[in-house]
Structure formats: C-alpha cells, structure tokens
Amino acid sequence: MHFRNGKLTNKILSKEKLLTRGPKVVVLGGGTGLSVFLRGLKEYTSNITAIVTVADDGGGSGVLREDLGMLPPGDIRSCLLALANTEPAMERLLQHRFKEGRLKGQSFGNLFIAAMNDIYGNFETAIKEMSNVLAVTGKVLPMTLENVKLYAKLEDEHVIEGESNIPIKNGELGSRIEQVFIKPKKAKPLDEAVVAIKEADCIVLGPGSLYTSVIPNLLVSDMVKHIHNSKGLKVYISNVMTQPGETDNYGVLDHIKAIIKHSKEGIIDYVIANIEKIPEEILAIYEKDGARAVIITDEEEKMLDQMGIQVIKNNLIDIKKNYIRHDAIKLSQIILDLVMNRKDK
C-alpha cells in the first residue's frame, strides 16, 4: 500500500520509536491468558520479555514432546504470535490445526517450531529464529531449557503427575491442591530471563492458570530470589474465573496465598482484580463446567492491605464468542500507569 509523502511510514516509525522508549516489562505465565495480555501490552511498549511455562504435556504439544523429545511448543507459539508483527494470513497458517489423519489436532505452528528445533538442534535458538521470521516485539523465552514435569500434591495426600492430568484427576478426587512441584527440582532459568528480571521496571505474574501456568515459573531454581531482588514493581493479575479441578471456590486472596506459599512474602506489590459483573447468560455457560467468577471482597481487600499488597480494581472483562477474557488494553494501561507514576515520584 502506497501513501503520498510517506505520511503512513513516518507515523509508523514515530510509533515504533515511542514504543522503544516504553517500560521494560517481564511477564511470567502461560496459556491463553498470557497471550491475550501480550497482544495489548505490545501497543504500549516494545520492551517485553515473556517467560513462558514449558511444563505442558497435553494436546499437540504433548505429542511432540513425547515423539521428538523436545520442549512443548504450544504456549511459546501462542506468545510468539501475540507479539508478532506479521500478516493475518501467516497467523492463520501458524494457528491452523489439522482435522484429519495422523496430524489431527496438531497445529502448524507447533510443527514449525519442531522443524526449527530440528534444524538448529537447540530449542532456545529455534525460538529466536522463529521470532526473527515473525518480527516479534520483545522476547519470548521458555522458563527453562530442561525437560521438566509438573506434579501436584493434594490435601488428601494424593500426588498427581503431569500438567494435563492435574485438573482432571483433582476434579475427580474433589480435593484441594496443597502444593505443586517440578522434577528435576534444580531446573535452571535462562540467563537472558534472569537479566530481563533484574532490569525490569515491572514484573507481572499472570494472567493464567494459577497452578499450571503461573506458579511453575516460580519453581525454577532461584527464580523467586531474582524476582524478589529486582527493583521493578511486582504485579499479580488475578484470574477473572476459577478453574475447575484447580482453583475451585478460590477468591483473589486464595490465589495470592498460593503464590506466596510457592515463593515468599514480598513477591507481590500490587494485585489487579476485576469488579465487573459478568452477564448472567455467559456466567451460566461457565457454571455448567464448574467455574465461577472471582470478584474481590471488601474483607479480602483489607487483608491484602495488611499484607502490604495494594489492590487495583477495575472493570476488566472482555467477552468474545461467549469466552471471558481480560481486557488486554485496560490491563496494559494500568501497568503503564503504575510504572510511570513510580518514575514521577
């Protein structure tokens, strides 16, 4: 597309220059929640580092992990596409899932990463090369390069092996999760991730499944120490819905207590919580599956204040095709305001 006097080009270059001056934000998580948030965040800064869980062992990612002995690519793929500056046709191609044959259920993007991994013989290099192909804003890094497996110990003493099994088995047993852990326990983070955390203006936990997307990132060796020692603001984005078999009947406070239990006190400065009422007809769909809205209470807010955690409340719901998601733009604006207000002091 050609525009006279290059006005469009100048406008794009001006925005890119502005984004490069944006705050350094590190986001830890996984799943759909993280990729949705990243799509909003890239509109405000290009200095983004997404540290993504690689404990996934289900679906197409699980198949590739088992067949090829590689790290699961699914959450990585979603984050790369969220931060990509590419044509819509390319995104459709990489998100395409095969419907028949041996590749049924597998996404082309996962196969793309698998091919890159095979070519370069290194998962980290494969992700970097794919980032170049997709003109990715910022960086997407796996939480570790080691082949980790996630386990959950329940309050009834049962131990569940495998990320994909946790919500299913726990849903059947009807217990609560006491603790999650990874094996090997000494899995190391990437040096690049450690540097990003050290230099961050803001470190964001979530949004994403509490025990299978957010907390696994905290289980990597010394990750909690690096986050705690960072001078950046530490923010937790609370989920807007509970997850059946994982966070049944959890409130905002329960989510935060679980994070602290798996890390240490002082790991969260702010929590961003939704107060927007969800339409009854949408809520009914989720309640059929056992999920309910997570709305912060006055009592929880008081307790969090006593813990030294400031609560930021807002209407944060975005509903598309009957799916409840966070409003990525509002979340990003809140994060940006927090960082800028701190710099002004």
Short mmCIF file of C-alpha atoms in Angstrom, two decimals, residues 24-31 33-35 37-38 41 47-55 72 75-80 83 123-124 127 136-145 187-200 202-209 212-224 226-227 230:
data_model
loop_
_atom_site.label_atom_id
_atom_site.label_comp_id
_atom_site.label_asym_id
_atom_site.label_seq_id
_atom_site.Cartn_x
_atom_site.Cartn_y
_atom_site.Cartn_z
CA LYS A 24 10.73 -2.83 30.47
CA VAL A 25 8.04 -5.34 31.37
CA VAL A 26 8.63 -9.01 32.19
CA VAL A 27 5.56 -11.25 32.14
CA LEU A 28 5.54 -14.77 33.58
CA GLY A 29 2.80 -17.25 32.80
CA GLY A 30 1.37 -19.37 30.04
CA GLY A 31 -1.81 -20.40 28.30
CA GLY A 33 -4.47 -15.61 29.35
CA LEU A 34 -0.84 -14.66 28.79
CA SER A 35 -1.06 -14.43 25.00
CA PHE A 37 -2.46 -9.85 27.60
CA LEU A 38 0.65 -9.65 25.41
CA LEU A 41 0.88 -4.82 26.04
CA ASN A 47 10.48 -3.80 25.75
CA ILE A 48 8.62 -7.00 26.63
CA THR A 49 10.06 -10.29 27.85
CA ALA A 50 7.57 -13.14 28.15
CA ILE A 51 8.84 -16.03 30.29
CA VAL A 52 6.63 -18.98 29.44
CA THR A 53 5.98 -22.27 31.21
CA VAL A 54 7.17 -25.42 29.44
CA ALA A 55 5.52 -27.95 31.77
CA PRO A 72 6.36 -28.40 24.47
CA ASP A 75 2.31 -21.79 24.88
CA ILE A 76 5.50 -20.50 23.27
CA ARG A 77 3.76 -20.48 19.87
CA SER A 78 0.78 -18.54 21.22
CA CYS A 79 3.03 -15.89 22.78
CA LEU A 80 5.16 -15.55 19.64
CA LEU A 83 3.82 -10.40 19.83
CA PHE A 123 15.14 -25.02 21.47
CA GLU A 124 16.35 -21.57 22.54
CA ILE A 127 12.58 -19.73 19.26
CA VAL A 136 8.31 -10.40 17.16
CA THR A 137 8.08 -7.41 19.51
CA GLY A 138 10.30 -8.11 22.52
CA LYS A 139 11.36 -11.62 23.52
CA VAL A 140 9.67 -14.92 24.26
CA LEU A 141 11.70 -17.24 26.47
CA PRO A 142 10.96 -20.68 27.92
CA MET A 143 11.13 -20.76 31.74
CA THR A 144 13.89 -23.39 31.43
CA LEU A 145 15.51 -25.50 28.73
CA ALA A 187 15.97 -26.80 36.64
CA LYS A 188 17.76 -23.57 35.73
CA PRO A 189 16.30 -20.42 34.19
CA LEU A 190 17.79 -18.90 31.04
CA ASP A 191 20.50 -16.28 31.66
CA GLU A 192 18.55 -13.95 29.39
CA ALA A 193 15.48 -14.30 31.62
CA VAL A 194 17.49 -13.51 34.74
CA VAL A 195 18.93 -10.36 33.14
CA ALA A 196 15.46 -9.24 32.00
CA ILE A 197 14.07 -9.66 35.54
CA LYS A 198 16.99 -7.74 37.03
CA GLU A 199 16.48 -4.82 34.62
CA ALA A 200 12.67 -4.81 34.66
CA CYS A 202 7.69 -4.13 36.18
CA ILE A 203 7.36 -7.90 36.67
CA VAL A 204 3.89 -9.30 36.02
CA LEU A 205 2.64 -12.68 37.20
CA GLY A 206 -0.28 -13.89 35.10
CA PRO A 207 -2.87 -13.88 33.86
CA GLY A 208 -3.15 -17.63 33.50
CA SER A 209 -3.97 -20.88 35.27
CA THR A 212 -0.27 -24.96 35.84
CA SER A 213 0.79 -21.70 34.14
CA VAL A 214 1.84 -19.05 36.68
CA ILE A 215 3.35 -20.91 39.63
CA PRO A 216 5.51 -23.34 37.55
CA ASN A 217 7.65 -20.36 36.51
CA LEU A 218 8.39 -19.70 40.19
CA LEU A 219 9.64 -23.26 40.74
CA VAL A 220 12.72 -22.87 38.55
CA SER A 221 15.94 -22.54 40.57
CA ASP A 222 16.47 -19.09 42.11
CA MET A 223 13.63 -17.54 40.08
CA VAL A 224 11.89 -16.34 43.26
CA HIS A 226 15.72 -12.98 41.22
CA ILE A 227 12.16 -11.61 41.21
CA SER A 230 14.56 -6.95 41.34
#
